[in-house]
Amino acid sequence: MEPEKILEKIKAHKPTVLGSKDFSKYAILLPLLERDGEIHIVFEVRAHTLRRQPGEICFPGGRIDAADANPQAAALRETREELGIRSEEISAVYPLDYMVSPFGMILYAFAGTIDPEAKFKPNPSEVDSLFSVPLSFFLETPPEIYYMNFNIQPEENFPYDLIEGGQDYSFQPRQMEEYFYLYEDKVIWGLTARILAHFVEIIR
């Protein structure tokens, strides 16, 4: 291949996360709601009939569909479907950082405002219940952080003979932080808590 052709292809390439075409892609909305003169954050308790993470606490959101124009459109669609509210009841939507999980998932997060007059009609097939927490709680209460360790275990047919050091090669173990917020009888943890901590860091 000629050098000019190579440079043309590089110039035309739009960079993204390496391997992202094979990743599952999701989008969520962190919903802000004014209640009793104070800003609250709205959370869902996932339906107990769901196959994945039943009964856990999360933000509205889900997988990005091919019909969604972009991640924000997916987050808004999922929020409408799960909370049972109208498009015009969601406003001031802005992106937070997106996350690439070690489990092959990219999560796009957004924060937006819900109309205080909105009447929630949660979808029972996905949502068991809703609750809100004053934003002040998260501003005043740092998350508890714990760590999970991942050990590297190559498969039996791994070609040790092709790498320097062979079976004595020093693979680096990986560590992941898990965030927890404890509010009354609610445990907010995992990606939801991590996004929440990131949001609090931004508004500080």
N, C-alpha and C. Protein backbone atom coordinates (compact mmCIF):
# COMPACT_ATOMS: atom_id res chain seq x y z
N MET A 1 0.85 -1.20 0.00
CA MET A 1 0.00 0.00 0.00
C MET A 1 0.88 1.25 0.00
N GLU A 2 0.50 2.24 -0.80
CA GLU A 2 1.28 3.46 -0.90
C GLU A 2 1.13 4.31 0.36
N PRO A 3 2.21 5.05 0.71
CA PRO A 3 2.15 5.90 1.90
C PRO A 3 0.98 6.88 1.90
N GLU A 4 0.65 7.44 0.71
CA GLU A 4 -0.45 8.40 0.63
C GLU A 4 -1.78 7.77 1.02
N LYS A 5 -1.99 6.52 0.57
CA LYS A 5 -3.22 5.80 0.90
C LYS A 5 -3.31 5.53 2.40
N ILE A 6 -2.17 5.17 2.98
CA ILE A 6 -2.14 4.91 4.43
C ILE A 6 -2.52 6.17 5.19
N LEU A 7 -1.92 7.29 4.81
CA LEU A 7 -2.20 8.55 5.50
C LEU A 7 -3.64 8.99 5.31
N GLU A 8 -4.20 8.74 4.15
CA GLU A 8 -5.60 9.09 3.90
C GLU A 8 -6.52 8.32 4.84
N LYS A 9 -6.22 7.04 5.01
CA LYS A 9 -7.07 6.21 5.88
C LYS A 9 -6.95 6.65 7.34
N ILE A 10 -5.73 7.00 7.77
CA ILE A 10 -5.54 7.46 9.14
C ILE A 10 -6.28 8.78 9.35
N LYS A 11 -6.18 9.68 8.37
CA LYS A 11 -6.83 10.98 8.47
C LYS A 11 -8.35 10.84 8.55
N ALA A 12 -8.91 9.89 7.83
CA ALA A 12 -10.36 9.70 7.80
C ALA A 12 -10.89 8.97 9.02
N HIS A 13 -9.99 8.35 9.79
CA HIS A 13 -10.43 7.55 10.94
C HIS A 13 -10.88 8.45 12.08
N LYS A 14 -12.02 8.11 12.69
CA LYS A 14 -12.51 8.83 13.87
C LYS A 14 -12.20 8.00 15.11
N PRO A 15 -11.36 8.52 16.00
CA PRO A 15 -10.93 7.73 17.16
C PRO A 15 -12.07 7.46 18.14
N THR A 16 -12.03 6.30 18.73
CA THR A 16 -12.99 5.92 19.77
C THR A 16 -12.25 5.01 20.74
N VAL A 17 -12.94 4.38 21.65
CA VAL A 17 -12.32 3.43 22.58
C VAL A 17 -11.97 2.17 21.80
N LEU A 18 -10.72 1.75 21.87
CA LEU A 18 -10.27 0.59 21.11
C LEU A 18 -11.11 -0.64 21.47
N GLY A 19 -11.68 -1.28 20.46
CA GLY A 19 -12.51 -2.46 20.68
C GLY A 19 -13.94 -2.16 21.06
N SER A 20 -14.32 -0.87 21.03
CA SER A 20 -15.65 -0.49 21.53
C SER A 20 -16.79 -1.06 20.69
N LYS A 21 -16.52 -1.43 19.43
CA LYS A 21 -17.59 -1.99 18.60
C LYS A 21 -18.11 -3.30 19.18
N ASP A 22 -17.32 -3.96 20.00
CA ASP A 22 -17.73 -5.22 20.62
C ASP A 22 -18.32 -5.02 22.02
N PHE A 23 -18.34 -3.76 22.50
CA PHE A 23 -18.83 -3.49 23.85
C PHE A 23 -20.35 -3.32 23.84
N SER A 24 -20.99 -3.67 24.95
CA SER A 24 -22.39 -3.31 25.16
C SER A 24 -22.43 -1.85 25.55
N LYS A 25 -23.40 -1.11 25.03
CA LYS A 25 -23.47 0.32 25.30
C LYS A 25 -24.79 0.68 25.97
N TYR A 26 -24.68 1.39 27.09
CA TYR A 26 -25.84 1.78 27.87
C TYR A 26 -25.80 3.28 28.14
N ALA A 27 -26.97 3.84 28.46
CA ALA A 27 -27.06 5.26 28.81
C ALA A 27 -28.02 5.42 29.97
N ILE A 28 -27.67 6.32 30.91
CA ILE A 28 -28.53 6.55 32.07
C ILE A 28 -28.71 8.05 32.28
N LEU A 29 -29.75 8.38 33.05
CA LEU A 29 -29.99 9.77 33.43
C LEU A 29 -30.00 9.88 34.94
N LEU A 30 -29.23 10.83 35.47
CA LEU A 30 -29.28 11.15 36.89
C LEU A 30 -30.33 12.25 37.04
N PRO A 31 -31.52 11.92 37.57
CA PRO A 31 -32.63 12.87 37.57
C PRO A 31 -32.63 13.78 38.81
N LEU A 32 -32.67 15.08 38.56
CA LEU A 32 -32.74 16.07 39.64
C LEU A 32 -34.16 16.59 39.73
N LEU A 33 -34.66 16.70 40.95
CA LEU A 33 -36.06 17.10 41.17
C LEU A 33 -36.12 18.04 42.37
N GLU A 34 -36.78 19.18 42.20
CA GLU A 34 -36.95 20.10 43.32
C GLU A 34 -38.16 19.66 44.14
N ARG A 35 -37.93 19.48 45.44
CA ARG A 35 -38.99 19.01 46.32
C ARG A 35 -38.84 19.70 47.67
N ASP A 36 -39.92 20.31 48.14
CA ASP A 36 -39.91 21.02 49.43
C ASP A 36 -38.77 22.03 49.50
N GLY A 37 -38.55 22.74 48.40
CA GLY A 37 -37.55 23.79 48.39
C GLY A 37 -36.12 23.31 48.35
N GLU A 38 -35.92 22.01 48.07
CA GLU A 38 -34.57 21.44 48.04
C GLU A 38 -34.42 20.52 46.84
N ILE A 39 -33.20 20.45 46.30
CA ILE A 39 -32.94 19.56 45.18
C ILE A 39 -32.77 18.13 45.68
N HIS A 40 -33.50 17.20 45.04
CA HIS A 40 -33.41 15.78 45.35
C HIS A 40 -32.89 15.04 44.12
N ILE A 41 -32.35 13.87 44.35
CA ILE A 41 -31.98 12.95 43.27
C ILE A 41 -32.94 11.77 43.33
N VAL A 42 -33.49 11.42 42.18
CA VAL A 42 -34.48 10.35 42.09
C VAL A 42 -33.79 9.03 41.75
N PHE A 43 -34.16 7.97 42.45
CA PHE A 43 -33.62 6.64 42.22
C PHE A 43 -34.75 5.65 41.97
N GLU A 44 -34.41 4.59 41.27
CA GLU A 44 -35.33 3.46 41.07
C GLU A 44 -34.88 2.28 41.91
N VAL A 45 -35.83 1.48 42.35
CA VAL A 45 -35.56 0.13 42.85
C VAL A 45 -36.00 -0.80 41.73
N ARG A 46 -35.07 -1.58 41.21
CA ARG A 46 -35.38 -2.45 40.08
C ARG A 46 -36.40 -3.51 40.47
N ALA A 47 -37.27 -3.85 39.53
CA ALA A 47 -38.29 -4.88 39.78
C ALA A 47 -37.63 -6.19 40.19
N HIS A 48 -38.24 -6.88 41.12
CA HIS A 48 -37.68 -8.14 41.62
C HIS A 48 -37.83 -9.28 40.63
N THR A 49 -38.58 -9.06 39.57
CA THR A 49 -38.77 -10.09 38.55
C THR A 49 -37.72 -10.02 37.44
N LEU A 50 -36.88 -8.99 37.47
CA LEU A 50 -35.87 -8.84 36.42
C LEU A 50 -34.78 -9.90 36.56
N ARG A 51 -34.23 -10.29 35.43
CA ARG A 51 -33.16 -11.32 35.45
C ARG A 51 -31.85 -10.76 35.97
N ARG A 52 -31.54 -9.52 35.60
CA ARG A 52 -30.28 -8.90 36.01
C ARG A 52 -30.52 -7.91 37.15
N GLN A 53 -29.79 -8.09 38.22
CA GLN A 53 -29.78 -7.17 39.36
C GLN A 53 -31.17 -6.83 39.90
N PRO A 54 -31.99 -7.83 40.16
CA PRO A 54 -33.33 -7.56 40.70
C PRO A 54 -33.24 -6.91 42.08
N GLY A 55 -34.10 -5.92 42.30
CA GLY A 55 -34.18 -5.28 43.61
C GLY A 55 -33.08 -4.29 43.92
N GLU A 56 -32.14 -4.09 43.00
CA GLU A 56 -31.05 -3.16 43.27
C GLU A 56 -31.48 -1.73 42.92
N ILE A 57 -30.74 -0.78 43.44
CA ILE A 57 -31.04 0.64 43.25
C ILE A 57 -30.23 1.17 42.07
N CYS A 58 -30.89 1.95 41.21
CA CYS A 58 -30.21 2.45 40.02
C CYS A 58 -30.85 3.76 39.56
N PHE A 59 -30.26 4.33 38.50
CA PHE A 59 -30.86 5.46 37.80
C PHE A 59 -31.64 4.91 36.61
N PRO A 60 -32.62 5.67 36.10
CA PRO A 60 -33.29 5.21 34.88
C PRO A 60 -32.30 5.16 33.72
N GLY A 61 -32.43 4.14 32.90
CA GLY A 61 -31.54 3.99 31.76
C GLY A 61 -31.56 2.57 31.25
N GLY A 62 -30.77 2.33 30.20
CA GLY A 62 -30.73 0.99 29.64
C GLY A 62 -29.86 0.95 28.40
N ARG A 63 -30.00 -0.15 27.67
CA ARG A 63 -29.17 -0.37 26.48
C ARG A 63 -29.53 0.63 25.37
N ILE A 64 -28.50 1.10 24.68
CA ILE A 64 -28.70 1.99 23.54
C ILE A 64 -29.15 1.16 22.34
N ASP A 65 -30.30 1.51 21.79
CA ASP A 65 -30.85 0.78 20.64
C ASP A 65 -30.37 1.41 19.33
N ALA A 66 -30.45 0.62 18.27
CA ALA A 66 -30.06 1.12 16.95
C ALA A 66 -30.92 2.31 16.53
N ALA A 67 -32.15 2.37 17.01
CA ALA A 67 -33.06 3.46 16.64
C ALA A 67 -32.77 4.76 17.39
N ASP A 68 -31.95 4.69 18.44
CA ASP A 68 -31.62 5.90 19.20
C ASP A 68 -30.62 6.74 18.43
N ALA A 69 -30.89 8.05 18.33
CA ALA A 69 -30.01 8.94 17.57
C ALA A 69 -28.62 9.04 18.19
N ASN A 70 -28.56 8.94 19.51
CA ASN A 70 -27.29 9.06 20.23
C ASN A 70 -27.51 8.59 21.67
N PRO A 71 -26.45 8.53 22.49
CA PRO A 71 -26.63 8.07 23.87
C PRO A 71 -27.62 8.91 24.68
N GLN A 72 -27.63 10.23 24.46
CA GLN A 72 -28.57 11.06 25.21
C GLN A 72 -30.01 10.70 24.87
N ALA A 73 -30.27 10.46 23.60
CA ALA A 73 -31.63 10.07 23.19
C ALA A 73 -32.03 8.77 23.87
N ALA A 74 -31.08 7.85 24.02
CA ALA A 74 -31.37 6.58 24.69
C ALA A 74 -31.69 6.80 26.16
N ALA A 75 -30.90 7.65 26.82
CA ALA A 75 -31.13 7.93 28.24
C ALA A 75 -32.51 8.55 28.45
N LEU A 76 -32.90 9.47 27.58
CA LEU A 76 -34.20 10.12 27.71
C LEU A 76 -35.34 9.14 27.42
N ARG A 77 -35.17 8.32 26.40
CA ARG A 77 -36.20 7.32 26.08
C ARG A 77 -36.42 6.37 27.25
N GLU A 78 -35.32 5.86 27.80
CA GLU A 78 -35.44 4.93 28.92
C GLU A 78 -36.06 5.60 30.14
N THR A 79 -35.72 6.86 30.37
CA THR A 79 -36.29 7.58 31.51
C THR A 79 -37.79 7.76 31.34
N ARG A 80 -38.22 8.12 30.13
CA ARG A 80 -39.66 8.25 29.88
C ARG A 80 -40.38 6.92 30.10
N GLU A 81 -39.79 5.84 29.56
CA GLU A 81 -40.43 4.53 29.66
C GLU A 81 -40.49 4.02 31.09
N GLU A 82 -39.42 4.22 31.85
CA GLU A 82 -39.35 3.65 33.19
C GLU A 82 -40.09 4.49 34.23
N LEU A 83 -40.01 5.82 34.11
CA LEU A 83 -40.67 6.68 35.08
C LEU A 83 -42.10 7.02 34.69
N GLY A 84 -42.44 6.80 33.41
CA GLY A 84 -43.79 7.10 32.95
C GLY A 84 -44.06 8.58 32.86
N ILE A 85 -43.07 9.35 32.40
CA ILE A 85 -43.25 10.80 32.27
C ILE A 85 -43.09 11.20 30.80
N ARG A 86 -43.44 12.46 30.48
CA ARG A 86 -43.40 12.94 29.10
C ARG A 86 -42.06 13.62 28.80
N SER A 87 -41.72 13.71 27.54
CA SER A 87 -40.47 14.34 27.11
C SER A 87 -40.33 15.75 27.64
N GLU A 88 -41.44 16.51 27.58
CA GLU A 88 -41.38 17.92 28.00
C GLU A 88 -41.20 18.08 29.51
N GLU A 89 -41.30 16.98 30.25
CA GLU A 89 -41.09 17.05 31.70
C GLU A 89 -39.63 16.81 32.09
N ILE A 90 -38.77 16.64 31.09
CA ILE A 90 -37.33 16.48 31.32
C ILE A 90 -36.62 17.62 30.61
N SER A 91 -35.74 18.32 31.33
CA SER A 91 -35.07 19.47 30.72
C SER A 91 -33.64 19.59 31.24
N ALA A 92 -32.90 20.53 30.65
CA ALA A 92 -31.53 20.85 31.07
C ALA A 92 -30.69 19.58 31.22
N VAL A 93 -30.61 18.81 30.16
CA VAL A 93 -29.87 17.54 30.18
C VAL A 93 -28.44 17.78 29.68
N TYR A 94 -27.47 17.39 30.51
CA TYR A 94 -26.06 17.61 30.17
C TYR A 94 -25.26 16.33 30.44
N PRO A 95 -24.22 16.09 29.64
CA PRO A 95 -23.44 14.86 29.81
C PRO A 95 -22.48 14.92 30.98
N LEU A 96 -22.33 13.79 31.64
CA LEU A 96 -21.27 13.57 32.62
C LEU A 96 -20.19 12.75 31.91
N ASP A 97 -19.15 12.34 32.62
CA ASP A 97 -18.15 11.48 31.99
C ASP A 97 -18.76 10.13 31.66
N TYR A 98 -18.28 9.50 30.59
CA TYR A 98 -18.73 8.14 30.31
C TYR A 98 -17.72 7.16 30.89
N MET A 99 -18.20 5.95 31.16
CA MET A 99 -17.38 4.93 31.83
C MET A 99 -17.19 3.73 30.93
N VAL A 100 -15.98 3.17 30.97
CA VAL A 100 -15.70 1.91 30.30
C VAL A 100 -15.42 0.89 31.40
N SER A 101 -16.32 -0.08 31.55
CA SER A 101 -16.17 -1.05 32.62
C SER A 101 -15.24 -2.17 32.19
N PRO A 102 -14.61 -2.85 33.14
CA PRO A 102 -13.74 -3.99 32.79
C PRO A 102 -14.52 -5.20 32.30
N PHE A 103 -15.84 -5.09 32.25
CA PHE A 103 -16.68 -6.22 31.85
C PHE A 103 -17.29 -6.01 30.46
N GLY A 104 -16.63 -5.18 29.64
CA GLY A 104 -17.07 -5.03 28.26
C GLY A 104 -18.30 -4.17 28.08
N MET A 105 -18.41 -3.10 28.86
CA MET A 105 -19.57 -2.22 28.76
C MET A 105 -19.12 -0.76 28.77
N ILE A 106 -19.75 0.05 27.92
CA ILE A 106 -19.55 1.50 27.96
C ILE A 106 -20.85 2.12 28.46
N LEU A 107 -20.75 2.95 29.48
CA LEU A 107 -21.92 3.57 30.08
C LEU A 107 -21.85 5.09 29.91
N TYR A 108 -22.83 5.65 29.23
CA TYR A 108 -22.91 7.10 29.02
C TYR A 108 -23.88 7.68 30.05
N ALA A 109 -23.41 8.64 30.83
CA ALA A 109 -24.22 9.21 31.90
C ALA A 109 -24.58 10.66 31.61
N PHE A 110 -25.80 11.02 31.99
CA PHE A 110 -26.28 12.39 31.82
C PHE A 110 -26.99 12.81 33.11
N ALA A 111 -27.02 14.11 33.35
CA ALA A 111 -27.81 14.66 34.45
C ALA A 111 -28.87 15.57 33.84
N GLY A 112 -30.06 15.54 34.40
CA GLY A 112 -31.14 16.37 33.88
C GLY A 112 -32.16 16.68 34.95
N THR A 113 -33.00 17.65 34.67
CA THR A 113 -34.01 18.11 35.63
C THR A 113 -35.39 17.58 35.27
N ILE A 114 -36.09 17.11 36.29
CA ILE A 114 -37.47 16.64 36.13
C ILE A 114 -38.42 17.72 36.64
N ASP A 115 -39.46 17.98 35.89
CA ASP A 115 -40.48 18.96 36.29
C ASP A 115 -41.07 18.55 37.64
N PRO A 116 -41.07 19.46 38.62
CA PRO A 116 -41.63 19.13 39.94
C PRO A 116 -43.09 18.70 39.89
N GLU A 117 -43.81 19.13 38.82
CA GLU A 117 -45.22 18.77 38.69
C GLU A 117 -45.44 17.44 37.98
N ALA A 118 -44.36 16.80 37.55
CA ALA A 118 -44.49 15.52 36.83
C ALA A 118 -45.11 14.46 37.73
N LYS A 119 -46.00 13.67 37.16
CA LYS A 119 -46.65 12.58 37.88
C LYS A 119 -46.01 11.26 37.43
N PHE A 120 -45.25 10.67 38.31
CA PHE A 120 -44.55 9.44 37.96
C PHE A 120 -45.53 8.26 37.87
N LYS A 121 -45.35 7.48 36.81
CA LYS A 121 -46.11 6.24 36.65
C LYS A 121 -45.11 5.14 36.29
N PRO A 122 -44.38 4.63 37.30
CA PRO A 122 -43.31 3.67 37.02
C PRO A 122 -43.80 2.44 36.28
N ASN A 123 -42.98 1.97 35.35
CA ASN A 123 -43.28 0.76 34.59
C ASN A 123 -43.05 -0.45 35.51
N PRO A 124 -44.10 -1.17 35.91
CA PRO A 124 -43.95 -2.25 36.89
C PRO A 124 -43.10 -3.42 36.40
N SER A 125 -42.94 -3.57 35.09
CA SER A 125 -42.12 -4.67 34.59
C SER A 125 -40.62 -4.40 34.81
N GLU A 126 -40.27 -3.13 35.05
CA GLU A 126 -38.87 -2.77 35.24
C GLU A 126 -38.59 -2.12 36.59
N VAL A 127 -39.60 -1.45 37.15
CA VAL A 127 -39.38 -0.64 38.35
C VAL A 127 -40.30 -1.10 39.47
N ASP A 128 -39.71 -1.46 40.59
CA ASP A 128 -40.50 -1.84 41.77
C ASP A 128 -41.04 -0.60 42.48
N SER A 129 -40.17 0.41 42.64
CA SER A 129 -40.56 1.63 43.34
C SER A 129 -39.56 2.73 43.06
N LEU A 130 -39.94 3.95 43.43
CA LEU A 130 -39.07 5.12 43.31
C LEU A 130 -38.88 5.75 44.68
N PHE A 131 -37.75 6.40 44.86
CA PHE A 131 -37.54 7.21 46.06
C PHE A 131 -36.55 8.31 45.71
N SER A 132 -36.49 9.32 46.55
CA SER A 132 -35.54 10.40 46.30
C SER A 132 -34.73 10.68 47.55
N VAL A 133 -33.55 11.24 47.34
CA VAL A 133 -32.63 11.57 48.43
C VAL A 133 -32.21 13.02 48.24
N PRO A 134 -32.24 13.83 49.30
CA PRO A 134 -31.78 15.22 49.15
C PRO A 134 -30.33 15.26 48.68
N LEU A 135 -30.05 16.14 47.73
CA LEU A 135 -28.68 16.29 47.24
C LEU A 135 -27.74 16.64 48.38
N SER A 136 -28.23 17.37 49.36
CA SER A 136 -27.39 17.78 50.49
C SER A 136 -26.78 16.58 51.21
N PHE A 137 -27.50 15.45 51.23
CA PHE A 137 -26.97 14.26 51.89
C PHE A 137 -25.67 13.82 51.22
N PHE A 138 -25.64 13.82 49.90
CA PHE A 138 -24.45 13.37 49.19
C PHE A 138 -23.32 14.39 49.25
N LEU A 139 -23.69 15.68 49.37
CA LEU A 139 -22.67 16.71 49.52
C LEU A 139 -21.99 16.62 50.87
N GLU A 140 -22.74 16.13 51.86
CA GLU A 140 -22.22 16.07 53.23
C GLU A 140 -21.68 14.69 53.61
N THR A 141 -21.99 13.67 52.80
CA THR A 141 -21.65 12.30 53.17
C THR A 141 -20.78 11.66 52.09
N PRO A 142 -19.49 11.49 52.35
CA PRO A 142 -18.64 10.84 51.34
C PRO A 142 -18.98 9.36 51.22
N PRO A 143 -18.77 8.76 50.07
CA PRO A 143 -19.07 7.33 49.92
C PRO A 143 -18.06 6.47 50.66
N GLU A 144 -18.50 5.31 51.06
CA GLU A 144 -17.56 4.30 51.55
C GLU A 144 -16.97 3.60 50.32
N ILE A 145 -15.66 3.38 50.32
CA ILE A 145 -15.00 2.79 49.16
C ILE A 145 -14.31 1.50 49.57
N TYR A 146 -14.61 0.44 48.85
CA TYR A 146 -13.98 -0.86 49.07
C TYR A 146 -13.33 -1.30 47.75
N TYR A 147 -12.52 -2.33 47.82
CA TYR A 147 -11.76 -2.72 46.64
C TYR A 147 -11.98 -4.19 46.30
N MET A 148 -12.08 -4.45 45.01
CA MET A 148 -12.18 -5.82 44.50
C MET A 148 -10.93 -6.10 43.68
N ASN A 149 -10.33 -7.26 43.90
CA ASN A 149 -9.12 -7.64 43.18
C ASN A 149 -9.43 -8.68 42.13
N PHE A 150 -8.81 -8.53 40.96
CA PHE A 150 -8.96 -9.47 39.85
C PHE A 150 -7.60 -10.10 39.58
N ASN A 151 -7.53 -11.41 39.64
CA ASN A 151 -6.28 -12.09 39.36
C ASN A 151 -6.25 -12.58 37.92
N ILE A 152 -5.06 -12.53 37.32
CA ILE A 152 -4.88 -12.97 35.95
C ILE A 152 -4.67 -14.48 35.93
N GLN A 153 -5.52 -15.20 35.18
CA GLN A 153 -5.39 -16.64 35.07
C GLN A 153 -5.44 -17.04 33.60
N PRO A 154 -4.26 -17.12 32.94
CA PRO A 154 -4.24 -17.53 31.53
C PRO A 154 -4.80 -18.93 31.35
N GLU A 155 -5.40 -19.18 30.16
CA GLU A 155 -5.92 -20.50 29.86
C GLU A 155 -4.78 -21.49 29.70
N GLU A 156 -5.14 -22.79 29.73
CA GLU A 156 -4.12 -23.84 29.70
C GLU A 156 -3.25 -23.77 28.45
N ASN A 157 -3.82 -23.36 27.34
CA ASN A 157 -3.06 -23.34 26.09
C ASN A 157 -2.37 -22.00 25.84
N PHE A 158 -2.26 -21.15 26.87
CA PHE A 158 -1.62 -19.85 26.70
C PHE A 158 -0.16 -20.04 26.26
N PRO A 159 0.29 -19.33 25.22
CA PRO A 159 1.64 -19.56 24.67
C PRO A 159 2.74 -18.87 25.47
N TYR A 160 3.04 -19.42 26.65
CA TYR A 160 4.10 -18.84 27.48
C TYR A 160 5.43 -18.79 26.74
N ASP A 161 5.65 -19.73 25.82
CA ASP A 161 6.93 -19.78 25.11
C ASP A 161 7.14 -18.59 24.18
N LEU A 162 6.07 -17.82 23.93
CA LEU A 162 6.20 -16.68 23.03
C LEU A 162 6.49 -15.37 23.77
N ILE A 163 6.50 -15.39 25.09
CA ILE A 163 6.74 -14.15 25.83
C ILE A 163 7.98 -14.29 26.70
N GLU A 164 8.66 -13.18 26.89
CA GLU A 164 9.87 -13.15 27.72
C GLU A 164 9.50 -13.48 29.16
N GLY A 165 10.18 -14.47 29.73
CA GLY A 165 9.89 -14.86 31.12
C GLY A 165 9.02 -16.09 31.21
N GLY A 166 8.34 -16.44 30.12
CA GLY A 166 7.53 -17.65 30.10
C GLY A 166 6.52 -17.68 31.24
N GLN A 167 6.44 -18.84 31.90
CA GLN A 167 5.47 -19.00 32.99
C GLN A 167 5.79 -18.15 34.20
N ASP A 168 6.99 -17.58 34.24
CA ASP A 168 7.37 -16.72 35.36
C ASP A 168 7.06 -15.25 35.07
N TYR A 169 6.38 -14.99 33.94
CA TYR A 169 6.06 -13.61 33.59
C TYR A 169 5.20 -13.00 34.71
N SER A 170 5.53 -11.76 35.07
CA SER A 170 4.83 -11.10 36.18
C SER A 170 3.61 -10.33 35.67
N PHE A 171 2.47 -11.02 35.58
CA PHE A 171 1.23 -10.35 35.22
C PHE A 171 0.78 -9.45 36.37
N GLN A 172 0.29 -8.26 36.03
CA GLN A 172 -0.13 -7.32 37.06
C GLN A 172 -1.61 -7.53 37.41
N PRO A 173 -1.90 -7.82 38.67
CA PRO A 173 -3.32 -7.97 39.05
C PRO A 173 -4.03 -6.63 38.93
N ARG A 174 -5.35 -6.70 38.72
CA ARG A 174 -6.14 -5.48 38.58
C ARG A 174 -6.99 -5.28 39.83
N GLN A 175 -7.26 -4.03 40.13
CA GLN A 175 -8.07 -3.70 41.30
C GLN A 175 -9.15 -2.70 40.88
N MET A 176 -10.35 -2.88 41.41
CA MET A 176 -11.47 -1.99 41.08
C MET A 176 -12.09 -1.45 42.35
N GLU A 177 -12.41 -0.16 42.35
CA GLU A 177 -13.07 0.46 43.49
C GLU A 177 -14.58 0.22 43.41
N GLU A 178 -15.18 -0.07 44.54
CA GLU A 178 -16.63 -0.15 44.63
C GLU A 178 -17.10 0.90 45.64
N TYR A 179 -18.02 1.75 45.20
CA TYR A 179 -18.52 2.83 46.04
C TYR A 179 -19.85 2.43 46.68
N PHE A 180 -20.05 2.88 47.92
CA PHE A 180 -21.30 2.61 48.65
C PHE A 180 -21.77 3.89 49.34
N TYR A 181 -23.06 4.19 49.17
CA TYR A 181 -23.74 5.21 49.97
C TYR A 181 -24.84 4.51 50.75
N LEU A 182 -24.91 4.76 52.03
CA LEU A 182 -25.95 4.19 52.88
C LEU A 182 -26.88 5.32 53.32
N TYR A 183 -28.13 5.27 52.86
CA TYR A 183 -29.11 6.30 53.20
C TYR A 183 -30.33 5.62 53.80
N GLU A 184 -30.57 5.87 55.08
CA GLU A 184 -31.65 5.21 55.81
C GLU A 184 -31.52 3.70 55.60
N ASP A 185 -32.56 3.07 55.01
CA ASP A 185 -32.47 1.61 54.80
C ASP A 185 -32.05 1.27 53.37
N LYS A 186 -31.58 2.25 52.62
CA LYS A 186 -31.21 2.05 51.22
C LYS A 186 -29.70 1.93 51.06
N VAL A 187 -29.29 0.99 50.20
CA VAL A 187 -27.87 0.83 49.87
C VAL A 187 -27.69 1.15 48.39
N ILE A 188 -26.99 2.23 48.13
CA ILE A 188 -26.72 2.67 46.75
C ILE A 188 -25.26 2.34 46.48
N TRP A 189 -25.01 1.45 45.52
CA TRP A 189 -23.63 1.01 45.32
C TRP A 189 -23.37 0.72 43.84
N GLY A 190 -22.15 0.29 43.56
CA GLY A 190 -21.79 -0.10 42.20
C GLY A 190 -21.66 1.10 41.27
N LEU A 191 -22.01 0.89 39.99
CA LEU A 191 -21.88 1.95 39.00
C LEU A 191 -22.75 3.15 39.34
N THR A 192 -23.92 2.90 39.93
CA THR A 192 -24.80 4.00 40.32
C THR A 192 -24.10 4.91 41.32
N ALA A 193 -23.48 4.32 42.33
CA ALA A 193 -22.78 5.11 43.35
C ALA A 193 -21.55 5.80 42.76
N ARG A 194 -20.89 5.15 41.83
CA ARG A 194 -19.70 5.74 41.22
C ARG A 194 -20.07 6.97 40.38
N ILE A 195 -21.14 6.87 39.61
CA ILE A 195 -21.62 8.01 38.84
C ILE A 195 -22.06 9.13 39.77
N LEU A 196 -22.71 8.78 40.85
CA LEU A 196 -23.17 9.75 41.83
C LEU A 196 -21.99 10.50 42.44
N ALA A 197 -20.93 9.77 42.80
CA ALA A 197 -19.74 10.41 43.37
C ALA A 197 -19.09 11.35 42.36
N HIS A 198 -19.08 10.94 41.09
CA HIS A 198 -18.53 11.78 40.03
C HIS A 198 -19.35 13.06 39.88
N PHE A 199 -20.69 12.93 39.92
CA PHE A 199 -21.58 14.08 39.82
C PHE A 199 -21.32 15.06 40.97
N VAL A 200 -21.22 14.53 42.18
CA VAL A 200 -20.96 15.38 43.35
C VAL A 200 -19.63 16.09 43.20
N GLU A 201 -18.64 15.39 42.70
CA GLU A 201 -17.31 16.00 42.49
C GLU A 201 -17.40 17.16 41.51
N ILE A 202 -18.21 17.03 40.46
CA ILE A 202 -18.36 18.08 39.46
C ILE A 202 -19.01 19.33 40.09
N ILE A 203 -20.10 19.14 40.83
CA ILE A 203 -20.83 20.31 41.32
C ILE A 203 -20.15 20.96 42.52
N ARG A 204 -19.21 20.26 43.13
CA ARG A 204 -18.47 20.92 44.22
C ARG A 204 -17.65 22.07 43.67
